[in-house]
PDB file of C-alpha atoms in Angstrom:
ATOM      1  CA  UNK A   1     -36.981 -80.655 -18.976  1.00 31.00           C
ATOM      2  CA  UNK A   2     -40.261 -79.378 -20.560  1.00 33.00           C
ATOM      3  CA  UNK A   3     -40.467 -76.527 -21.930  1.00 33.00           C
ATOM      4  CA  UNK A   4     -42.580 -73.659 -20.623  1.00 35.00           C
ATOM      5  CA  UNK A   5     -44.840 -71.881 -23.444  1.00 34.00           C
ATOM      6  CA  UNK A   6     -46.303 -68.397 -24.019  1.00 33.00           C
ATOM      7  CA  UNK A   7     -49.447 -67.315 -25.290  1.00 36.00           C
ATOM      8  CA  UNK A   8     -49.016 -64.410 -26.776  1.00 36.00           C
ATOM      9  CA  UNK A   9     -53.130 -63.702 -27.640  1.00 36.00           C
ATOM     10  CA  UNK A  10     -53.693 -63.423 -24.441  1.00 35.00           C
ATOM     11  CA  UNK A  11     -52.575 -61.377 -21.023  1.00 34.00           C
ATOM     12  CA  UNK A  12     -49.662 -59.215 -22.418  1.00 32.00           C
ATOM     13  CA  UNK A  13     -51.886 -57.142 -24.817  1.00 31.00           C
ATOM     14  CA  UNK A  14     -53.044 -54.850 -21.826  1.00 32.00           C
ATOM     15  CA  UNK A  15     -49.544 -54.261 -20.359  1.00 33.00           C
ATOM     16  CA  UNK A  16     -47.685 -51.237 -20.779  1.00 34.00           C
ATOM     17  CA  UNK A  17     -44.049 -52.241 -20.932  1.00 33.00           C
ATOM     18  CA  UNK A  18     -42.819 -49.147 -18.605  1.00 42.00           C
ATOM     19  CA  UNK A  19     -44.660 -49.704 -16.024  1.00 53.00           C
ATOM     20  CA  UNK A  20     -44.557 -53.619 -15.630  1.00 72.00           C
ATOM     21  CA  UNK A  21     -41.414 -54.573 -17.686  1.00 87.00           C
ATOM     22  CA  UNK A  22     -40.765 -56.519 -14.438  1.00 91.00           C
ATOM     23  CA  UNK A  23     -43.972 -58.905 -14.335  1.00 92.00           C
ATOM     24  CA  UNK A  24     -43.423 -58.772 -18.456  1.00 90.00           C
ATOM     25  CA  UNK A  25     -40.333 -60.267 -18.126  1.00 93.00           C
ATOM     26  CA  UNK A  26     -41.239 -62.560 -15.405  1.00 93.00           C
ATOM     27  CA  UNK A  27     -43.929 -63.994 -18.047  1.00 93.00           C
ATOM     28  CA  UNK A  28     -42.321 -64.095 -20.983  1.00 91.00           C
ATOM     29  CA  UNK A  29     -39.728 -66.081 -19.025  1.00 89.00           C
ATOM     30  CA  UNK A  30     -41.468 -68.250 -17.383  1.00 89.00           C
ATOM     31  CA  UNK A  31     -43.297 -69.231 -20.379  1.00 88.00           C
ATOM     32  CA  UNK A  32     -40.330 -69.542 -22.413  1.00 87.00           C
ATOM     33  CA  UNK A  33     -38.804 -71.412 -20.086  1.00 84.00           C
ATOM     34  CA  UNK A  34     -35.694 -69.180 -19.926  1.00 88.00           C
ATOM     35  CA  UNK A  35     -35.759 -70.105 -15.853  1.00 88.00           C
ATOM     36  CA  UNK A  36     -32.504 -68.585 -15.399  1.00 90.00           C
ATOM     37  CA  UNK A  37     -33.400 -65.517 -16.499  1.00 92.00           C
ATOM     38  CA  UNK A  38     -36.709 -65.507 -14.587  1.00 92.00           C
ATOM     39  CA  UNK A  39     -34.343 -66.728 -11.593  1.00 94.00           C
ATOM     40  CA  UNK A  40     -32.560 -63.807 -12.035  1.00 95.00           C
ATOM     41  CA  UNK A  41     -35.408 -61.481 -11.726  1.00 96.00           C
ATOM     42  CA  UNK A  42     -35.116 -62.165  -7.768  1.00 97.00           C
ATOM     43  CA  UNK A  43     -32.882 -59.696  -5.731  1.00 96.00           C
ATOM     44  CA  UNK A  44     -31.154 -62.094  -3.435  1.00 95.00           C
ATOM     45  CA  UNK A  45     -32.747 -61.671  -0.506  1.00 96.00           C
ATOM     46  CA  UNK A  46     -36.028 -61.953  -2.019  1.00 97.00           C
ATOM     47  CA  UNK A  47     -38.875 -63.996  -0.965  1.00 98.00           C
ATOM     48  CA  UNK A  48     -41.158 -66.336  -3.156  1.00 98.00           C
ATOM     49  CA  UNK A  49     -44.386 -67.743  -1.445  1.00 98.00           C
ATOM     50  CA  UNK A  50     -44.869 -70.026  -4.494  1.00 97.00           C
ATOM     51  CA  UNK A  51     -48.533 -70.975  -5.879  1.00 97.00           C
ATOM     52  CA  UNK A  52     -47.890 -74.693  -6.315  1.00 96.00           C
ATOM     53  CA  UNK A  53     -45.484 -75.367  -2.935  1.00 96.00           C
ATOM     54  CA  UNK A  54     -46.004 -74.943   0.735  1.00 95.00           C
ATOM     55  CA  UNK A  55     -42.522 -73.884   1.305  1.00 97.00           C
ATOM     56  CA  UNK A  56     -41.049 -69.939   1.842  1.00 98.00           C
ATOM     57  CA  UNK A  57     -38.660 -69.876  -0.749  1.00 98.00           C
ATOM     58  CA  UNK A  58     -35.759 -67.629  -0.048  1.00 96.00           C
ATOM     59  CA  UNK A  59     -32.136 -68.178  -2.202  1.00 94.00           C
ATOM     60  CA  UNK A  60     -31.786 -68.652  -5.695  1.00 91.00           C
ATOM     61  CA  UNK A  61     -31.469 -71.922  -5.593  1.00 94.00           C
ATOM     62  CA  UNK A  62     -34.609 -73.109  -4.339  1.00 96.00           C
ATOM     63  CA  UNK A  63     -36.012 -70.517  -6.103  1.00 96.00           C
ATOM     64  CA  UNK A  64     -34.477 -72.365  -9.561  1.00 94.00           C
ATOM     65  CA  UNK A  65     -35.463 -75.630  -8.108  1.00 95.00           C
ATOM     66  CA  UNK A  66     -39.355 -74.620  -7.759  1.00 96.00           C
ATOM     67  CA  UNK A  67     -38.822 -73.177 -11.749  1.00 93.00           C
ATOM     68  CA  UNK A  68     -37.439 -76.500 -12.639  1.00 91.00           C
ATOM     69  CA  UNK A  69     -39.998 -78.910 -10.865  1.00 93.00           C
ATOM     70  CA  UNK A  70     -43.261 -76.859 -12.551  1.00 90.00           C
ATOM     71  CA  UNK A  71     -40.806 -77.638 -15.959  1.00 88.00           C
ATOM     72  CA  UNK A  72     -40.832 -81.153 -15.132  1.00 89.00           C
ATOM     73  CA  UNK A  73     -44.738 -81.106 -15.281  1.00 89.00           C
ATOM     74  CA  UNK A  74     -44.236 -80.617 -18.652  1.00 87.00           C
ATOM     75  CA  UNK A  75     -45.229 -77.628 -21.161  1.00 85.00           C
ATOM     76  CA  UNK A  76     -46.839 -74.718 -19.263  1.00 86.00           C
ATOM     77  CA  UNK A  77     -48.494 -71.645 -20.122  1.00 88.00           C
ATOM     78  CA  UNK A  78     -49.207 -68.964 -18.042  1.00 94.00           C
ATOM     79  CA  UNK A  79     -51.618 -65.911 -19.202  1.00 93.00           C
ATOM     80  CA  UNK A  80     -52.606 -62.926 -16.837  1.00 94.00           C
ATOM     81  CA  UNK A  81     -56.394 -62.827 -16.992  1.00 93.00           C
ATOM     82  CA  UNK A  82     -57.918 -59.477 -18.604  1.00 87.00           C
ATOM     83  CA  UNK A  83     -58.022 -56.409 -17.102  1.00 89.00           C
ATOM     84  CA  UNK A  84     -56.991 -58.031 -13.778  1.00 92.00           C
ATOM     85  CA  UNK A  85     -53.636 -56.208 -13.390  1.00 93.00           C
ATOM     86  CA  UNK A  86     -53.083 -53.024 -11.096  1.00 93.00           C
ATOM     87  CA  UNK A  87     -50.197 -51.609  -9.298  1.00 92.00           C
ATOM     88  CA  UNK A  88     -49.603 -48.765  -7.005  1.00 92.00           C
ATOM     89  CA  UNK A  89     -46.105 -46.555  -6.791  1.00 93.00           C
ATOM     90  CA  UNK A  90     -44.617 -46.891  -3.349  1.00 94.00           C
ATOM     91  CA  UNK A  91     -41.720 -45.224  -3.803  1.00 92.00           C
ATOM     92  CA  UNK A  92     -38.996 -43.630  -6.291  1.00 91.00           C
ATOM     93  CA  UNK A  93     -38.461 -46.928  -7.751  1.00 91.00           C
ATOM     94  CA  UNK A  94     -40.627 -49.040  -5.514  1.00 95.00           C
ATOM     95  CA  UNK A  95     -43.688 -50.912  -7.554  1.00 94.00           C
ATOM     96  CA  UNK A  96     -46.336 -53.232  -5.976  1.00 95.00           C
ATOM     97  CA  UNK A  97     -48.142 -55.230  -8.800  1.00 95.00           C
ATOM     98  CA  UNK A  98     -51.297 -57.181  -8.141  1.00 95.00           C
ATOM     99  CA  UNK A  99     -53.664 -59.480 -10.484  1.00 96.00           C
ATOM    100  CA  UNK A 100     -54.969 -63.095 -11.818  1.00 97.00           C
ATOM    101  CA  UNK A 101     -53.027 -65.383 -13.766  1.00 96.00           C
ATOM    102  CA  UNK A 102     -54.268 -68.562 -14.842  1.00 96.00           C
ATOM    103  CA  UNK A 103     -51.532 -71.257 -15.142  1.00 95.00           C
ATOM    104  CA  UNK A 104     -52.337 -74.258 -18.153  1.00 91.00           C
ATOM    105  CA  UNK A 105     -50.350 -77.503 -17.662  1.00 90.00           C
ATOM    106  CA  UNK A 106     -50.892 -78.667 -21.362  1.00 86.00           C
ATOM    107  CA  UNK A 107     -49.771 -82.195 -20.687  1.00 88.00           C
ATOM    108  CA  UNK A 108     -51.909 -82.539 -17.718  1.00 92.00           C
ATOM    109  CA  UNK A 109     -55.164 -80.906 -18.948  1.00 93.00           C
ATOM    110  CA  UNK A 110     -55.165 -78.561 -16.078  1.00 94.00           C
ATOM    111  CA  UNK A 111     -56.025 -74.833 -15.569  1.00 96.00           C
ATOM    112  CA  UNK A 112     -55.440 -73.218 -12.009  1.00 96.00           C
ATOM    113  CA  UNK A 113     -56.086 -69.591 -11.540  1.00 97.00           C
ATOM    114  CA  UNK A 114     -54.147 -67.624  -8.885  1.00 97.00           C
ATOM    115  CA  UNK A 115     -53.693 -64.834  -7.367  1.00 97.00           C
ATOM    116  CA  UNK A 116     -50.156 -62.897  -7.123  1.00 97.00           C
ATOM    117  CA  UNK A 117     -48.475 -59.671  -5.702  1.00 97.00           C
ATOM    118  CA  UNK A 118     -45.014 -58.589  -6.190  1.00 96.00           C
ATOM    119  CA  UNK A 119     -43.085 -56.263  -4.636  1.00 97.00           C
ATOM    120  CA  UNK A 120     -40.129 -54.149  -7.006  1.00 95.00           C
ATOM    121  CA  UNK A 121     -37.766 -52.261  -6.527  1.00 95.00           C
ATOM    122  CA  UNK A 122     -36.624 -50.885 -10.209  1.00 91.00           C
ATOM    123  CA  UNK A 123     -33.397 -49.653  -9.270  1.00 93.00           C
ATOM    124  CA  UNK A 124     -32.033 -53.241  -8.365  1.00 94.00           C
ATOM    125  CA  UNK A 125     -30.587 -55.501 -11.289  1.00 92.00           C
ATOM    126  CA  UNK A 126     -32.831 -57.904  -9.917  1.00 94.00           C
ATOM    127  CA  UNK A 127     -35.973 -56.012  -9.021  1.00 95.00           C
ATOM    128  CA  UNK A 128     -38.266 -58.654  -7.709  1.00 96.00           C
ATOM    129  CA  UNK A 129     -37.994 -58.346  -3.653  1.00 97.00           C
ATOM    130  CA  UNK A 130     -41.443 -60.207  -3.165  1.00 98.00           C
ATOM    131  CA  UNK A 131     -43.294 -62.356  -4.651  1.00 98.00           C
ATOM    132  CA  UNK A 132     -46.588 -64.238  -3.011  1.00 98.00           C
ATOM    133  CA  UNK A 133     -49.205 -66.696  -5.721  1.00 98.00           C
ATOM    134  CA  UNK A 134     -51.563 -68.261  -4.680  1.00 97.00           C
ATOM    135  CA  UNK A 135     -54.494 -70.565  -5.670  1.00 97.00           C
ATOM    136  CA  UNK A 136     -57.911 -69.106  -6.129  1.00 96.00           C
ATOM    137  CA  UNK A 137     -60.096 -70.935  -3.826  1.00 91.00           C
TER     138      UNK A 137
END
């Protein structure tokens, strides 16, 4: 399985770690390609409108399987774009977080930039309720 990488020069540098430890952990994650940690992230009834699949993904374990095929593309960065990242408070503990990512596939010579949201609830062990990415047209 490849391994997904993290640039650290880029994207995290802007984040406050309070108040989007969920999408930092989601990244750092993802690009070290700790997937079931990043798995792990989504509550169990969460939903995942992936960038790179036309299926509404909606257990863990096709949750882990979309993880595991962007692996098998080889190694992978993914770096928020600056000052792209906003969220609003919805609640006690409820977060929606917004922004551009751009996603590398190093083996492949490809950049795609997309778009996300996620929805958060804080108070949940695994906080990530929503999650929709999708390609910048």
């Amino acid at each position: 399985m490849g391994k997904i990488a993290f640039n650290s020069d880029q994207g995290l540098k802007h984040m406050t770690m309070g108040e989007n430890s969920v999408l930092n952990t989601w990244l750092i994650g993802v690009n070290a390609g700790k997937l079931d940690e990043v798995v792990a992230l989504y509550d169990e009834n969460a939903i995942l409108l992936p960038t790179f699949s036309t299926k509404i993904l909606s257990d863990h374990q096709s949750i882990e399987d979309y993880f595991k095929g962007l692996a098998h593309r080889g190694k992978v960065c993914v770096n928020l774009l600056n000052n792209s990242l906003s969220s609003h408070t919805l609640g006690d503990s409820l977060r929606g977080i917004y922004g551009f990512y751009k996603w590398h596939f190093v083996d492949e010579d490809l950049s795609l930039t997309a778009r996300f949201t996620y929805l958060t609830d804080t108070s949940k062990p695994s906080p990530i309720l929503h999650h929709h990415s999708s390609l910048v047209p």
